[in-house]
Amino acid sequence: MDVATRVIPCLDVADGRVVKGVNFLNLRDAGDPIELARKYYEQGADEITFLDVTATVENRATTYDMVRLTAEQVFIPLTVGGGVRSTEDVARLLASGADKIGVNSAAIARHELLSEIADRFGSQVLVLSLDVKRSPRTESGFVVTTHGGRRETDLDALAWAREAIERGAGELLVNSIDADGTKEGFDLELVSAMRELSRVPVIASGGAGRLEHFAPAVKAGADAVLAASVFHNAELTVGQVKQALRDEGISVR
């Protein structure tokens, strides 16, 4: 049986507002996260992803409130990431109404965090968020970055994805920093490379600009396609993306 491809709007949140930039720079206001989440839910989104892009201790209360208010109105899975540093952070977000938790920088700093979250809450809760750039410095040609793509690590993106799955990651959110916000299409080579190594679902992120960009990402191996600005700017609806996938013979919900 075909597993339906998921269409996931992503809300990058800073100080309680949705923001959007290009290559993670020049962020501008794109609206109220709860209103946008509800709009996408009504359009037929399969999940909503919130990424708190400026997560700091003082912002955390805002995030918990936002997740709680969204969960009360939107009855699809919510993935929340940004600033998650401990199993206590995960417990609080789940208690606020999140279904899955995205982890990035803190897991890079301390790899054991992935195992701790998976052991306590189950792999189905744990999403490894990967901000990936092309780089000649790594064997695969892809390097993991932190701080919204501004700092390159020494981690080969494919090797890190493999390790994260071994440690219990239940899903890979693979964001191409090079493609992010450019609207020129997903990085299909990156998606395909992740698919080859991964036994868990792969979410393609970064670069969606037109309806014809989504099907190639699925054909390259993505289980879900994630986009932000094309939805926030009302250039595309979730329904239009699903119809475009159906037109290419791809199963959607």
PDB file of C-alpha atoms in Angstrom:
ATOM      1  CA  MET A   1       0.000   0.000   0.000  1.00  0.00           C
ATOM      2  CA  ASP A   2       1.233   3.495  -0.885  1.00  0.00           C
ATOM      3  CA  VAL A   3       2.009   5.663   2.097  1.00  0.00           C
ATOM      4  CA  ALA A   4       0.459   9.074   1.444  1.00  0.00           C
ATOM      5  CA  THR A   5       2.871  11.947   0.975  1.00  0.00           C
ATOM      6  CA  ARG A   6       2.414  14.632   3.624  1.00  0.00           C
ATOM      7  CA  VAL A   7       2.267  18.349   2.869  1.00  0.00           C
ATOM      8  CA  ILE A   8       3.583  20.407   5.800  1.00  0.00           C
ATOM      9  CA  PRO A   9       3.487  24.193   6.126  1.00  0.00           C
ATOM     10  CA  CYS A  10       6.367  25.474   8.252  1.00  0.00           C
ATOM     11  CA  LEU A  11       6.046  28.480  10.528  1.00  0.00           C
ATOM     12  CA  ASP A  12       9.364  30.066  11.486  1.00  0.00           C
ATOM     13  CA  VAL A  13       8.535  31.959  14.666  1.00  0.00           C
ATOM     14  CA  ALA A  14      10.429  34.801  16.366  1.00  0.00           C
ATOM     15  CA  ASP A  15       9.029  36.637  19.401  1.00  0.00           C
ATOM     16  CA  GLY A  16       5.593  35.136  18.825  1.00  0.00           C
ATOM     17  CA  ARG A  17       5.342  36.160  15.137  1.00  0.00           C
ATOM     18  CA  VAL A  18       5.906  34.195  11.932  1.00  0.00           C
ATOM     19  CA  VAL A  19       8.959  35.433   9.994  1.00  0.00           C
ATOM     20  CA  LYS A  20      10.482  34.575   6.635  1.00  0.00           C
ATOM     21  CA  GLY A  21      13.794  35.374   4.964  1.00  0.00           C
ATOM     22  CA  VAL A  22      16.065  34.129   2.183  1.00  0.00           C
ATOM     23  CA  ASN A  23      18.901  31.748   3.099  1.00  0.00           C
ATOM     24  CA  PHE A  24      17.861  32.416   6.734  1.00  0.00           C
ATOM     25  CA  LEU A  25      18.724  36.133   6.464  1.00  0.00           C
ATOM     26  CA  ASN A  26      16.704  39.391   6.392  1.00  0.00           C
ATOM     27  CA  LEU A  27      13.737  38.046   8.335  1.00  0.00           C
ATOM     28  CA  ARG A  28      10.454  39.880   7.877  1.00  0.00           C
ATOM     29  CA  ASP A  29       7.051  39.565   9.541  1.00  0.00           C
ATOM     30  CA  ALA A  30       4.642  37.086   7.916  1.00  0.00           C
ATOM     31  CA  GLY A  31       1.763  37.025  10.400  1.00  0.00           C
ATOM     32  CA  ASP A  32       0.253  35.476  13.506  1.00  0.00           C
ATOM     33  CA  PRO A  33       1.288  31.829  13.978  1.00  0.00           C
ATOM     34  CA  ILE A  34      -2.008  30.638  15.444  1.00  0.00           C
ATOM     35  CA  GLU A  35      -4.084  32.239  12.686  1.00  0.00           C
ATOM     36  CA  LEU A  36      -1.790  30.877   9.981  1.00  0.00           C
ATOM     37  CA  ALA A  37      -1.784  27.381  11.511  1.00  0.00           C
ATOM     38  CA  ARG A  38      -5.582  27.394  11.548  1.00  0.00           C
ATOM     39  CA  LYS A  39      -5.713  28.581   7.920  1.00  0.00           C
ATOM     40  CA  TYR A  40      -3.386  25.778   6.788  1.00  0.00           C
ATOM     41  CA  TYR A  41      -5.339  23.206   8.807  1.00  0.00           C
ATOM     42  CA  GLU A  42      -8.511  24.328   7.017  1.00  0.00           C
ATOM     43  CA  GLN A  43      -6.674  24.048   3.676  1.00  0.00           C
ATOM     44  CA  GLY A  44      -5.904  20.390   4.414  1.00  0.00           C
ATOM     45  CA  ALA A  45      -2.359  20.458   5.800  1.00  0.00           C
ATOM     46  CA  ASP A  46      -1.262  17.069   7.145  1.00  0.00           C
ATOM     47  CA  GLU A  47       0.947  18.560   9.853  1.00  0.00           C
ATOM     48  CA  ILE A  48       2.228  21.939  11.014  1.00  0.00           C
ATOM     49  CA  THR A  49       5.863  22.573  11.916  1.00  0.00           C
ATOM     50  CA  PHE A  50       6.837  25.461  14.221  1.00  0.00           C
ATOM     51  CA  LEU A  51      10.501  26.401  14.338  1.00  0.00           C
ATOM     52  CA  ASP A  52      11.379  28.977  16.989  1.00  0.00           C
ATOM     53  CA  VAL A  53      14.224  30.631  15.110  1.00  0.00           C
ATOM     54  CA  THR A  54      15.308  32.944  17.922  1.00  0.00           C
ATOM     55  CA  ALA A  55      14.651  30.579  20.794  1.00  0.00           C
ATOM     56  CA  THR A  56      16.062  31.942  24.022  1.00  0.00           C
ATOM     57  CA  VAL A  57      15.070  31.432  27.609  1.00  0.00           C
ATOM     58  CA  GLU A  58      12.883  34.541  27.734  1.00  0.00           C
ATOM     59  CA  ASN A  59      11.030  33.551  24.545  1.00  0.00           C
ATOM     60  CA  ARG A  60      10.188  30.092  25.792  1.00  0.00           C
ATOM     61  CA  ALA A  61       6.960  31.085  27.596  1.00  0.00           C
ATOM     62  CA  THR A  62       5.697  32.606  24.341  1.00  0.00           C
ATOM     63  CA  THR A  63       6.356  29.337  22.538  1.00  0.00           C
ATOM     64  CA  TYR A  64       4.528  27.191  25.106  1.00  0.00           C
ATOM     65  CA  ASP A  65       1.485  29.498  24.924  1.00  0.00           C
ATOM     66  CA  MET A  66       1.550  29.462  21.120  1.00  0.00           C
ATOM     67  CA  VAL A  67       1.712  25.666  20.995  1.00  0.00           C
ATOM     68  CA  ARG A  68      -1.101  25.322  23.531  1.00  0.00           C
ATOM     69  CA  LEU A  69      -3.394  27.790  21.732  1.00  0.00           C
ATOM     70  CA  THR A  70      -2.680  26.159  18.366  1.00  0.00           C
ATOM     71  CA  ALA A  71      -3.273  22.634  19.661  1.00  0.00           C
ATOM     72  CA  GLU A  72      -6.686  23.731  20.949  1.00  0.00           C
ATOM     73  CA  GLN A  73      -7.769  24.740  17.419  1.00  0.00           C
ATOM     74  CA  VAL A  74      -5.758  22.619  14.999  1.00  0.00           C
ATOM     75  CA  PHE A  75      -6.293  18.856  15.042  1.00  0.00           C
ATOM     76  CA  ILE A  76      -3.302  17.598  13.092  1.00  0.00           C
ATOM     77  CA  PRO A  77       0.191  16.762  14.376  1.00  0.00           C
ATOM     78  CA  LEU A  78       2.305  19.703  15.525  1.00  0.00           C
ATOM     79  CA  THR A  79       6.100  19.494  15.364  1.00  0.00           C
ATOM     80  CA  VAL A  80       7.928  22.119  17.414  1.00  0.00           C
ATOM     81  CA  GLY A  81      11.640  22.866  17.268  1.00  0.00           C
ATOM     82  CA  GLY A  82      14.086  25.536  18.315  1.00  0.00           C
ATOM     83  CA  GLY A  83      15.929  25.849  21.615  1.00  0.00           C
ATOM     84  CA  VAL A  84      15.193  22.291  22.780  1.00  0.00           C
ATOM     85  CA  ARG A  85      18.116  21.413  25.045  1.00  0.00           C
ATOM     86  CA  SER A  86      16.852  18.742  27.445  1.00  0.00           C
ATOM     87  CA  THR A  87      14.247  16.053  28.008  1.00  0.00           C
ATOM     88  CA  GLU A  88      12.532  18.534  30.349  1.00  0.00           C
ATOM     89  CA  ASP A  89      12.060  20.951  27.417  1.00  0.00           C
ATOM     90  CA  VAL A  90      10.534  18.082  25.433  1.00  0.00           C
ATOM     91  CA  ALA A  91       8.204  17.126  28.286  1.00  0.00           C
ATOM     92  CA  ARG A  92       6.949  20.723  28.582  1.00  0.00           C
ATOM     93  CA  LEU A  93       6.344  21.073  24.847  1.00  0.00           C
ATOM     94  CA  LEU A  94       4.482  17.753  24.706  1.00  0.00           C
ATOM     95  CA  ALA A  95       2.398  18.829  27.713  1.00  0.00           C
ATOM     96  CA  SER A  96       1.599  22.073  25.840  1.00  0.00           C
ATOM     97  CA  GLY A  97       0.202  20.107  22.907  1.00  0.00           C
ATOM     98  CA  ALA A  98       3.148  19.342  20.605  1.00  0.00           C
ATOM     99  CA  ASP A  99       3.163  15.868  19.023  1.00  0.00           C
ATOM    100  CA  LYS A 100       6.761  15.798  17.785  1.00  0.00           C
ATOM    101  CA  ILE A 101       9.883  17.705  18.742  1.00  0.00           C
ATOM    102  CA  GLY A 102      12.550  18.937  16.367  1.00  0.00           C
ATOM    103  CA  VAL A 103      16.100  18.967  17.706  1.00  0.00           C
ATOM    104  CA  ASN A 104      19.106  20.511  15.996  1.00  0.00           C
ATOM    105  CA  SER A 105      21.884  22.541  17.671  1.00  0.00           C
ATOM    106  CA  ALA A 106      21.674  20.953  21.126  1.00  0.00           C
ATOM    107  CA  ALA A 107      22.041  17.462  19.640  1.00  0.00           C
ATOM    108  CA  ILE A 108      25.075  18.592  17.666  1.00  0.00           C
ATOM    109  CA  ALA A 109      26.603  19.932  20.886  1.00  0.00           C
ATOM    110  CA  ARG A 110      25.739  16.741  22.800  1.00  0.00           C
ATOM    111  CA  HIS A 111      24.829  13.720  20.691  1.00  0.00           C
ATOM    112  CA  GLU A 112      23.479  11.787  23.691  1.00  0.00           C
ATOM    113  CA  LEU A 113      20.459  14.127  23.826  1.00  0.00           C
ATOM    114  CA  LEU A 114      18.920  12.198  20.921  1.00  0.00           C
ATOM    115  CA  SER A 115      19.132   8.863  22.754  1.00  0.00           C
ATOM    116  CA  GLU A 116      17.778  10.432  25.938  1.00  0.00           C
ATOM    117  CA  ILE A 117      14.707  11.832  24.161  1.00  0.00           C
ATOM    118  CA  ALA A 118      14.050   8.642  22.183  1.00  0.00           C
ATOM    119  CA  ASP A 119      14.456   6.438  25.270  1.00  0.00           C
ATOM    120  CA  ARG A 120      12.101   8.561  27.384  1.00  0.00           C
ATOM    121  CA  PHE A 121       9.410   9.499  24.845  1.00  0.00           C
ATOM    122  CA  GLY A 122       9.860   7.123  21.885  1.00  0.00           C
ATOM    123  CA  SER A 123      11.375   7.620  18.440  1.00  0.00           C
ATOM    124  CA  GLN A 124       8.038   8.774  17.014  1.00  0.00           C
ATOM    125  CA  VAL A 125       8.425  12.024  19.008  1.00  0.00           C
ATOM    126  CA  LEU A 126      11.978  12.800  17.859  1.00  0.00           C
ATOM    127  CA  VAL A 127      12.626  14.698  14.617  1.00  0.00           C
ATOM    128  CA  LEU A 128      16.240  15.497  13.729  1.00  0.00           C
ATOM    129  CA  SER A 129      16.271  18.916  12.099  1.00  0.00           C
ATOM    130  CA  LEU A 130      19.199  19.202   9.688  1.00  0.00           C
ATOM    131  CA  ASP A 131      20.260  22.554   8.223  1.00  0.00           C
ATOM    132  CA  VAL A 132      22.528  21.420   5.402  1.00  0.00           C
ATOM    133  CA  LYS A 133      24.892  23.299   3.108  1.00  0.00           C
ATOM    134  CA  ARG A 134      26.960  22.045   0.203  1.00  0.00           C
ATOM    135  CA  SER A 135      30.633  21.969   1.145  1.00  0.00           C
ATOM    136  CA  PRO A 136      33.817  20.533  -0.364  1.00  0.00           C
ATOM    137  CA  ARG A 137      35.117  19.933   3.178  1.00  0.00           C
ATOM    138  CA  THR A 138      33.099  16.753   3.785  1.00  0.00           C
ATOM    139  CA  GLU A 139      33.164  13.347   2.143  1.00  0.00           C
ATOM    140  CA  SER A 140      29.528  13.560   1.004  1.00  0.00           C
ATOM    141  CA  GLY A 141      29.768  17.167  -0.144  1.00  0.00           C
ATOM    142  CA  PHE A 142      27.182  18.222   2.447  1.00  0.00           C
ATOM    143  CA  VAL A 143      27.908  19.770   5.855  1.00  0.00           C
ATOM    144  CA  VAL A 144      25.640  20.400   8.865  1.00  0.00           C
ATOM    145  CA  THR A 145      25.263  24.013   9.984  1.00  0.00           C
ATOM    146  CA  THR A 146      23.976  25.654  13.159  1.00  0.00           C
ATOM    147  CA  HIS A 147      22.704  29.121  14.105  1.00  0.00           C
ATOM    148  CA  GLY A 148      20.266  29.272  11.197  1.00  0.00           C
ATOM    149  CA  GLY A 149      22.846  28.234   8.641  1.00  0.00           C
ATOM    150  CA  ARG A 150      25.408  30.806   9.684  1.00  0.00           C
ATOM    151  CA  ARG A 151      27.962  28.451  11.262  1.00  0.00           C
ATOM    152  CA  GLU A 152      29.345  25.337   9.606  1.00  0.00           C
ATOM    153  CA  THR A 153      30.178  22.399  11.850  1.00  0.00           C
ATOM    154  CA  ASP A 154      32.694  19.642  11.110  1.00  0.00           C
ATOM    155  CA  LEU A 155      29.859  17.129  10.701  1.00  0.00           C
ATOM    156  CA  ASP A 156      29.255  15.432   7.385  1.00  0.00           C
ATOM    157  CA  ALA A 157      25.479  15.724   6.944  1.00  0.00           C
ATOM    158  CA  LEU A 158      24.984  12.129   5.802  1.00  0.00           C
ATOM    159  CA  ALA A 159      27.169  10.662   8.543  1.00  0.00           C
ATOM    160  CA  TRP A 160      25.313  12.744  11.153  1.00  0.00           C
ATOM    161  CA  ALA A 161      21.916  11.631   9.827  1.00  0.00           C
ATOM    162  CA  ARG A 162      23.050   7.988  10.074  1.00  0.00           C
ATOM    163  CA  GLU A 163      24.221   8.445  13.662  1.00  0.00           C
ATOM    164  CA  ALA A 164      21.010  10.253  14.640  1.00  0.00           C
ATOM    165  CA  ILE A 165      18.872   7.385  13.318  1.00  0.00           C
ATOM    166  CA  GLU A 166      21.000   4.915  15.281  1.00  0.00           C
ATOM    167  CA  ARG A 167      20.386   7.054  18.378  1.00  0.00           C
ATOM    168  CA  GLY A 168      16.628   6.963  17.877  1.00  0.00           C
ATOM    169  CA  ALA A 169      15.582   9.799  15.559  1.00  0.00           C
ATOM    170  CA  GLY A 170      12.211   8.847  14.083  1.00  0.00           C
ATOM    171  CA  GLU A 171      12.237  11.353  11.228  1.00  0.00           C
ATOM    172  CA  LEU A 172      14.692  13.565   9.336  1.00  0.00           C
ATOM    173  CA  LEU A 173      13.728  17.154   8.507  1.00  0.00           C
ATOM    174  CA  VAL A 174      16.270  17.958   5.799  1.00  0.00           C
ATOM    175  CA  ASN A 175      16.530  21.671   5.058  1.00  0.00           C
ATOM    176  CA  SER A 176      18.792  22.934   2.300  1.00  0.00           C
ATOM    177  CA  ILE A 177      20.236  26.267   3.411  1.00  0.00           C
ATOM    178  CA  ASP A 178      21.443  26.895  -0.151  1.00  0.00           C
ATOM    179  CA  ALA A 179      17.878  26.545  -1.484  1.00  0.00           C
ATOM    180  CA  ASP A 180      16.043  28.113   1.481  1.00  0.00           C
ATOM    181  CA  GLY A 181      13.769  30.959   0.412  1.00  0.00           C
ATOM    182  CA  THR A 182      15.128  31.005  -3.160  1.00  0.00           C
ATOM    183  CA  LYS A 183      11.952  29.439  -4.631  1.00  0.00           C
ATOM    184  CA  GLU A 184      14.064  27.637  -7.222  1.00  0.00           C
ATOM    185  CA  GLY A 185      13.183  24.097  -6.147  1.00  0.00           C
ATOM    186  CA  PHE A 186      14.279  21.556  -3.556  1.00  0.00           C
ATOM    187  CA  ASP A 187      17.855  20.206  -3.517  1.00  0.00           C
ATOM    188  CA  LEU A 188      17.006  16.863  -5.131  1.00  0.00           C
ATOM    189  CA  GLU A 189      20.522  15.470  -4.805  1.00  0.00           C
ATOM    190  CA  LEU A 190      20.405  16.074  -1.047  1.00  0.00           C
ATOM    191  CA  VAL A 191      16.936  14.507  -0.715  1.00  0.00           C
ATOM    192  CA  SER A 192      18.029  11.458  -2.702  1.00  0.00           C
ATOM    193  CA  ALA A 193      21.206  10.995  -0.646  1.00  0.00           C
ATOM    194  CA  MET A 194      19.223  11.129   2.608  1.00  0.00           C
ATOM    195  CA  ARG A 195      16.642   8.672   1.265  1.00  0.00           C
ATOM    196  CA  GLU A 196      19.360   6.152   0.402  1.00  0.00           C
ATOM    197  CA  LEU A 197      20.731   6.045   3.939  1.00  0.00           C
ATOM    198  CA  SER A 198      17.504   6.504   5.937  1.00  0.00           C
ATOM    199  CA  ARG A 199      15.087   3.877   7.188  1.00  0.00           C
ATOM    200  CA  VAL A 200      12.919   6.626   8.729  1.00  0.00           C
ATOM    201  CA  PRO A 201      10.786   9.230   6.919  1.00  0.00           C
ATOM    202  CA  VAL A 202      12.569  12.103   5.159  1.00  0.00           C
ATOM    203  CA  ILE A 203      10.966  15.567   5.005  1.00  0.00           C
ATOM    204  CA  ALA A 204      12.268  17.767   2.172  1.00  0.00           C
ATOM    205  CA  SER A 205      12.580  21.457   3.062  1.00  0.00           C
ATOM    206  CA  GLY A 206      14.013  24.549   1.410  1.00  0.00           C
ATOM    207  CA  GLY A 207      13.418  25.934  -2.060  1.00  0.00           C
ATOM    208  CA  ALA A 208       9.748  25.381  -2.900  1.00  0.00           C
ATOM    209  CA  GLY A 209       8.554  28.137  -5.208  1.00  0.00           C
ATOM    210  CA  ARG A 210       6.140  26.658  -7.753  1.00  0.00           C
ATOM    211  CA  LEU A 211       3.708  23.750  -7.924  1.00  0.00           C
ATOM    212  CA  GLU A 212       6.037  21.800 -10.207  1.00  0.00           C
ATOM    213  CA  HIS A 213       8.759  21.753  -7.529  1.00  0.00           C
ATOM    214  CA  PHE A 214       6.967  19.374  -5.153  1.00  0.00           C
ATOM    215  CA  ALA A 215       6.602  16.147  -7.160  1.00  0.00           C
ATOM    216  CA  PRO A 216      10.340  15.900  -8.035  1.00  0.00           C
ATOM    217  CA  ALA A 217      11.174  16.026  -4.296  1.00  0.00           C
ATOM    218  CA  VAL A 218       8.833  13.083  -3.658  1.00  0.00           C
ATOM    219  CA  LYS A 219      10.255  11.186  -6.629  1.00  0.00           C
ATOM    220  CA  ALA A 220      13.752  11.843  -5.234  1.00  0.00           C
ATOM    221  CA  GLY A 221      12.685  10.089  -2.026  1.00  0.00           C
ATOM    222  CA  ALA A 222      10.883  12.558   0.256  1.00  0.00           C
ATOM    223  CA  ASP A 223       8.043  11.166   2.387  1.00  0.00           C
ATOM    224  CA  ALA A 224       6.829  14.698   3.085  1.00  0.00           C
ATOM    225  CA  VAL A 225       7.316  18.131   1.528  1.00  0.00           C
ATOM    226  CA  LEU A 226       7.615  21.222   3.685  1.00  0.00           C
ATOM    227  CA  ALA A 227       7.262  24.839   2.586  1.00  0.00           C
ATOM    228  CA  ALA A 228       6.891  28.257   4.174  1.00  0.00           C
ATOM    229  CA  SER A 229       6.922  31.444   2.119  1.00  0.00           C
ATOM    230  CA  VAL A 230       4.798  30.152  -0.784  1.00  0.00           C
ATOM    231  CA  PHE A 231       2.033  29.477   1.746  1.00  0.00           C
ATOM    232  CA  HIS A 232       2.559  32.621   3.863  1.00  0.00           C
ATOM    233  CA  ASN A 233       2.509  34.865   0.788  1.00  0.00           C
ATOM    234  CA  ALA A 234      -0.664  33.090  -0.435  1.00  0.00           C
ATOM    235  CA  GLU A 235       1.116  32.198  -3.697  1.00  0.00           C
ATOM    236  CA  LEU A 236       0.031  28.570  -3.243  1.00  0.00           C
ATOM    237  CA  THR A 237      -2.465  26.717  -1.052  1.00  0.00           C
ATOM    238  CA  VAL A 238      -1.996  23.305   0.527  1.00  0.00           C
ATOM    239  CA  GLY A 239      -4.829  22.033  -1.674  1.00  0.00           C
ATOM    240  CA  GLN A 240      -3.091  23.169  -4.855  1.00  0.00           C
ATOM    241  CA  VAL A 241       0.111  21.392  -3.824  1.00  0.00           C
ATOM    242  CA  LYS A 242      -1.804  18.176  -3.112  1.00  0.00           C
ATOM    243  CA  GLN A 243      -3.578  18.372  -6.470  1.00  0.00           C
ATOM    244  CA  ALA A 244      -0.247  18.904  -8.249  1.00  0.00           C
ATOM    245  CA  LEU A 245       1.104  15.773  -6.528  1.00  0.00           C
ATOM    246  CA  ARG A 246      -2.024  13.778  -7.452  1.00  0.00           C
ATOM    247  CA  ASP A 247      -1.607  14.919 -11.064  1.00  0.00           C
ATOM    248  CA  GLU A 248       1.853  13.290 -10.994  1.00  0.00           C
ATOM    249  CA  GLY A 249       0.394  10.018  -9.684  1.00  0.00           C
ATOM    250  CA  ILE A 250       1.581  10.601  -6.107  1.00  0.00           C
ATOM    251  CA  SER A 251      -0.673   9.446  -3.270  1.00  0.00           C
ATOM    252  CA  VAL A 252      -1.741  12.211  -0.844  1.00  0.00           C
ATOM    253  CA  ARG A 253      -4.259  12.323   1.986  1.00  0.00           C
TER     254      ARG A 253
END
